[in-house]
Tab-separated table of C-alpha atoms and ligand atoms in Angstrom:
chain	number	residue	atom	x	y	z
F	310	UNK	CA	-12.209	-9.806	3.962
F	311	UNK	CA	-9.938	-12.530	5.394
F	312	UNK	CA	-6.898	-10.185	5.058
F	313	UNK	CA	-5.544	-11.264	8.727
F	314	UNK	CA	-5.452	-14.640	8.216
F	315	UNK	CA	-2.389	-17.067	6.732
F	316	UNK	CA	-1.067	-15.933	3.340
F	317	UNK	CA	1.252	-18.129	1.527
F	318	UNK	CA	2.636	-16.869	-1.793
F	319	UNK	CA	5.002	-19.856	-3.280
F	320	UNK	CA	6.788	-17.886	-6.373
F	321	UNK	CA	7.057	-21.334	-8.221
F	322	UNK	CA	3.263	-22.643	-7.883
F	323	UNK	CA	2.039	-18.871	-8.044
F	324	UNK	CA	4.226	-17.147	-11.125
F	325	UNK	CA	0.859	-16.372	-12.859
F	326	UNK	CA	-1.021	-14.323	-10.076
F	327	UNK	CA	2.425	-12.962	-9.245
F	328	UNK	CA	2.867	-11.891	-12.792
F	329	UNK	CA	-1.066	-10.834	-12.538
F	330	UNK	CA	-0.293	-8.885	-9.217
F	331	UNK	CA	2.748	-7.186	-10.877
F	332	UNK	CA	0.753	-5.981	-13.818
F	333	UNK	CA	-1.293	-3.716	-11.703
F	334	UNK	CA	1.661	-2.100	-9.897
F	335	UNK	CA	3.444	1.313	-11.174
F	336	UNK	CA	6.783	1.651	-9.694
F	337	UNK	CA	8.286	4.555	-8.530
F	338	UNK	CA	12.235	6.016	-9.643
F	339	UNK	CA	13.633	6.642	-6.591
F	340	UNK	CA	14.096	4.800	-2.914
F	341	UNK	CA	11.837	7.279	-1.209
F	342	UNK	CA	9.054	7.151	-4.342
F	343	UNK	CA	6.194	4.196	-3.474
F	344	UNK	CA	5.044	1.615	-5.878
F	345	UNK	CA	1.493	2.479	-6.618
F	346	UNK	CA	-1.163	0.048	-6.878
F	347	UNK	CA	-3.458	1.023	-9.533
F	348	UNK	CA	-5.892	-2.314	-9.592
F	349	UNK	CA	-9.170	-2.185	-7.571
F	350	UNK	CA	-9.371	0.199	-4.639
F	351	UNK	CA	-11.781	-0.467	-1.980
F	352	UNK	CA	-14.070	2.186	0.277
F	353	UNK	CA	-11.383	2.459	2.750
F	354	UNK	CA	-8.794	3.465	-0.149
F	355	UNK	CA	-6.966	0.760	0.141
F	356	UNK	CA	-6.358	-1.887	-2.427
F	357	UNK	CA	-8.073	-5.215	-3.227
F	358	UNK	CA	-6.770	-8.490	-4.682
F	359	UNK	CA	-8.105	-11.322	-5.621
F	360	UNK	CA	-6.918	-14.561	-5.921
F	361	UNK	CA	-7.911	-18.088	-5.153
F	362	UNK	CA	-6.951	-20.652	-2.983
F	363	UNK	CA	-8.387	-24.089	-2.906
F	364	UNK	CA	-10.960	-23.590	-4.851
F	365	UNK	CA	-12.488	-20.849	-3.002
F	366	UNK	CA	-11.929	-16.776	-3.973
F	367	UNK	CA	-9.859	-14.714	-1.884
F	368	UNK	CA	-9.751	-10.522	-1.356
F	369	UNK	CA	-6.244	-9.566	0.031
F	370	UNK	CA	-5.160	-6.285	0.047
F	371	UNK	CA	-2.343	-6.135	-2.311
F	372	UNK	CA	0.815	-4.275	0.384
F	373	UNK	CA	0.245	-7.699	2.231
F	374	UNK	CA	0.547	-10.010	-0.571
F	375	UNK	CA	4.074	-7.912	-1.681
F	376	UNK	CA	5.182	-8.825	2.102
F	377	UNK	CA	3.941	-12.376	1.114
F	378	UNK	CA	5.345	-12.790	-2.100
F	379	UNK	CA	8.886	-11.192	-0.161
F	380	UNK	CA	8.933	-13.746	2.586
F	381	UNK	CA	6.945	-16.835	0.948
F	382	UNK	CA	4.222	-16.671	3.953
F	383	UNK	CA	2.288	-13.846	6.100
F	384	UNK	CA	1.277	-15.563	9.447
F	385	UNK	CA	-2.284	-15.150	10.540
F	386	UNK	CA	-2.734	-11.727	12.638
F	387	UNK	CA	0.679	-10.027	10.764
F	388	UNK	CA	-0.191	-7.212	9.074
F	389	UNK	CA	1.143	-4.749	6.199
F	390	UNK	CA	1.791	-0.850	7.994
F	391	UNK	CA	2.781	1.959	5.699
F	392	UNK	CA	5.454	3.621	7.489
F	393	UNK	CA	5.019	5.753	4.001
F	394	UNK	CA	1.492	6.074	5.213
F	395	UNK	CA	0.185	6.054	1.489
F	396	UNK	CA	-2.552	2.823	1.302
F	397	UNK	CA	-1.917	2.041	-2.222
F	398	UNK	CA	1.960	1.933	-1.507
F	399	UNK	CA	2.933	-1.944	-1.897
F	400	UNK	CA	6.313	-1.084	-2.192
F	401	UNK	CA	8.921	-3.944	0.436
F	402	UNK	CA	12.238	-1.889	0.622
F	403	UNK	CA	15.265	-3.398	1.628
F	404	UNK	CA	15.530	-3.116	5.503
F	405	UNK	CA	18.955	-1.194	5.358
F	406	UNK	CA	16.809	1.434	3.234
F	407	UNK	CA	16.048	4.495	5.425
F	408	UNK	CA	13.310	5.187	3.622
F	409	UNK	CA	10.862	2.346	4.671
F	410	UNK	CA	7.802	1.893	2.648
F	411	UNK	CA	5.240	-1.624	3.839
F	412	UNK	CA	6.769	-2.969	6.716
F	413	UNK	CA	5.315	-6.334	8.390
F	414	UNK	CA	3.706	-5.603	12.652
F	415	UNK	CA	0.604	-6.389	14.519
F	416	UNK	CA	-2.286	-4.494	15.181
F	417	UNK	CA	-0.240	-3.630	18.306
F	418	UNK	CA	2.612	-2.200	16.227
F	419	UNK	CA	0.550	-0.307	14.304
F	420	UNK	CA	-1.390	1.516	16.916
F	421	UNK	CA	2.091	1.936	18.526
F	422	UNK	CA	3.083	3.580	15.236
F	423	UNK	CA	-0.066	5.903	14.682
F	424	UNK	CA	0.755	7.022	18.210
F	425	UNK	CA	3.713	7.899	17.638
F	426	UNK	CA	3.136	9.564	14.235
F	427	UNK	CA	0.331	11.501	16.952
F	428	UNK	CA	3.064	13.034	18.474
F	429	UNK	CA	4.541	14.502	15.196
F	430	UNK	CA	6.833	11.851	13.122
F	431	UNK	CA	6.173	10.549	9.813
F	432	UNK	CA	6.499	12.299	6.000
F	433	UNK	CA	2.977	13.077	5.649
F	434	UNK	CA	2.427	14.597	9.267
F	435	UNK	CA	-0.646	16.494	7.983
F	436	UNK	CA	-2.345	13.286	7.109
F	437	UNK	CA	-2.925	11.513	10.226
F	438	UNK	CA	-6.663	12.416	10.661
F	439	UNK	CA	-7.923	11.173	6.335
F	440	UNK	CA	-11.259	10.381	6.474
F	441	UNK	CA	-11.770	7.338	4.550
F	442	UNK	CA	-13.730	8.870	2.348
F	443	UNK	CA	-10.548	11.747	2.036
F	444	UNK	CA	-8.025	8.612	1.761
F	445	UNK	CA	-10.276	6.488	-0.758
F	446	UNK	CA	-9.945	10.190	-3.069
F	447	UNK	CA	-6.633	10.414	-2.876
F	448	UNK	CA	-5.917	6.871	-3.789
F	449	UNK	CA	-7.888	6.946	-6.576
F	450	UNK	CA	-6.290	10.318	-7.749
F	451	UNK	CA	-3.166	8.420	-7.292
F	452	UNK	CA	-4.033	5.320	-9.305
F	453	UNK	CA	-5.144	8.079	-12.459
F	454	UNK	CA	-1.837	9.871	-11.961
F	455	UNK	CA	0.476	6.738	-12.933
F	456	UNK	CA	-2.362	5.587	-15.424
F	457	UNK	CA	0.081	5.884	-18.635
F	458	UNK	CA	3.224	5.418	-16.390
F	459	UNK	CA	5.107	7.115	-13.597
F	460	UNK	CA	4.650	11.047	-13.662
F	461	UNK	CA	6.664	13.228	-10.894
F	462	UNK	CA	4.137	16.581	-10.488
F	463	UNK	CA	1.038	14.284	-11.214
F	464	UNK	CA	2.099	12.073	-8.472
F	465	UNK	CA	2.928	14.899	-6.052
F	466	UNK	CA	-0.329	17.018	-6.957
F	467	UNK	CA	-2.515	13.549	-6.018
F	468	UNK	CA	-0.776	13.109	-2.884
F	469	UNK	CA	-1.859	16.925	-1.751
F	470	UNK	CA	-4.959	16.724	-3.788
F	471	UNK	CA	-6.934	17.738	-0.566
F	472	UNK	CA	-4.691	21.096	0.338
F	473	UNK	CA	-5.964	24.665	-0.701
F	474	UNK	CA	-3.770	26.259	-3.871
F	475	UNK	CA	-1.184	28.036	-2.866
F	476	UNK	CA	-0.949	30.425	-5.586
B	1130	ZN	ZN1	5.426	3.847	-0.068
């Protein structure tokens, strides 16, 4: 997947695949809720997009096109991080927002930030360690919560699908 590499998103030229992108996205109420990507979800749980340019078919994974289609172009080597640390989360809040969802960093940044979420930051502290098999689950469960719209306690009871009952 050529995720790393240039990504220009021009909303003029590309209103289609923007409206396409869009379609797949469930939005949550609040400023701390994530937009949920509900199209196709890969093996490592996060999303895939595709779109072509030049001719030739292209897999992005959709919280880096939002940056894109935010700042017009993604340079080659910038990468989306979840500072919500939810992979289907493609939600670009407003930077004065202290509840930060896909934020734009290197692969420096982010092993700076899983570091740091090591030592014990971060809303989903109990998280840090998903398998990819744990994190592909829990996206998916995601994706069939907000399948007929946005629902509160279906969302919540995807994103600790993986914790013992408590009652
Ligand atoms: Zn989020």
């Amino acid at each position: 997947m050529r995720s790393a590499g240039e990504l220009v998103v021009d909303r003029r030229v590309r209103a289609a695949e923007i409206g396409r992108f869009c379609s797949h996205i469930v939005c949550g109420p609040t400023a701390s809720d994530c937009d949920i990507w509900t199209g196709a979800i890969g093996a490592d749980g996060y999303g895939r997009f595709y779109l072509t340019r030049e001719g030739a078919g292209l897999c992005v994974r959709p919280h880096r096109y939002a940056l894109a289609i935010a700042s017009g172009v993604v340079a080659a080597g910038v990468l989306g991080l979840h500072e919500c640390d939810n992979p289907v989360c493609v939600k670009i809040a407003d930077a004065t927002e202290p509840h930060q969802h896909v934020v734009s960093g290197t692969q420096g940044d982010n092993m700076e930030r899983m570091a740091r979420m090591r030592r014990g930051g971060g809303r989903h502290a109990m998280r840090r360690f998903d398998s990819r098999g744990v994190r592909r689950a829990r996206s998916v469960a995601l994706r069939e919560a907000v399948r007929y719209g946005w629902d509160t306690a279906a969302v919540q009871a995807a994103l600790l699908g993986d914790q013992p009952t408590l009652w």
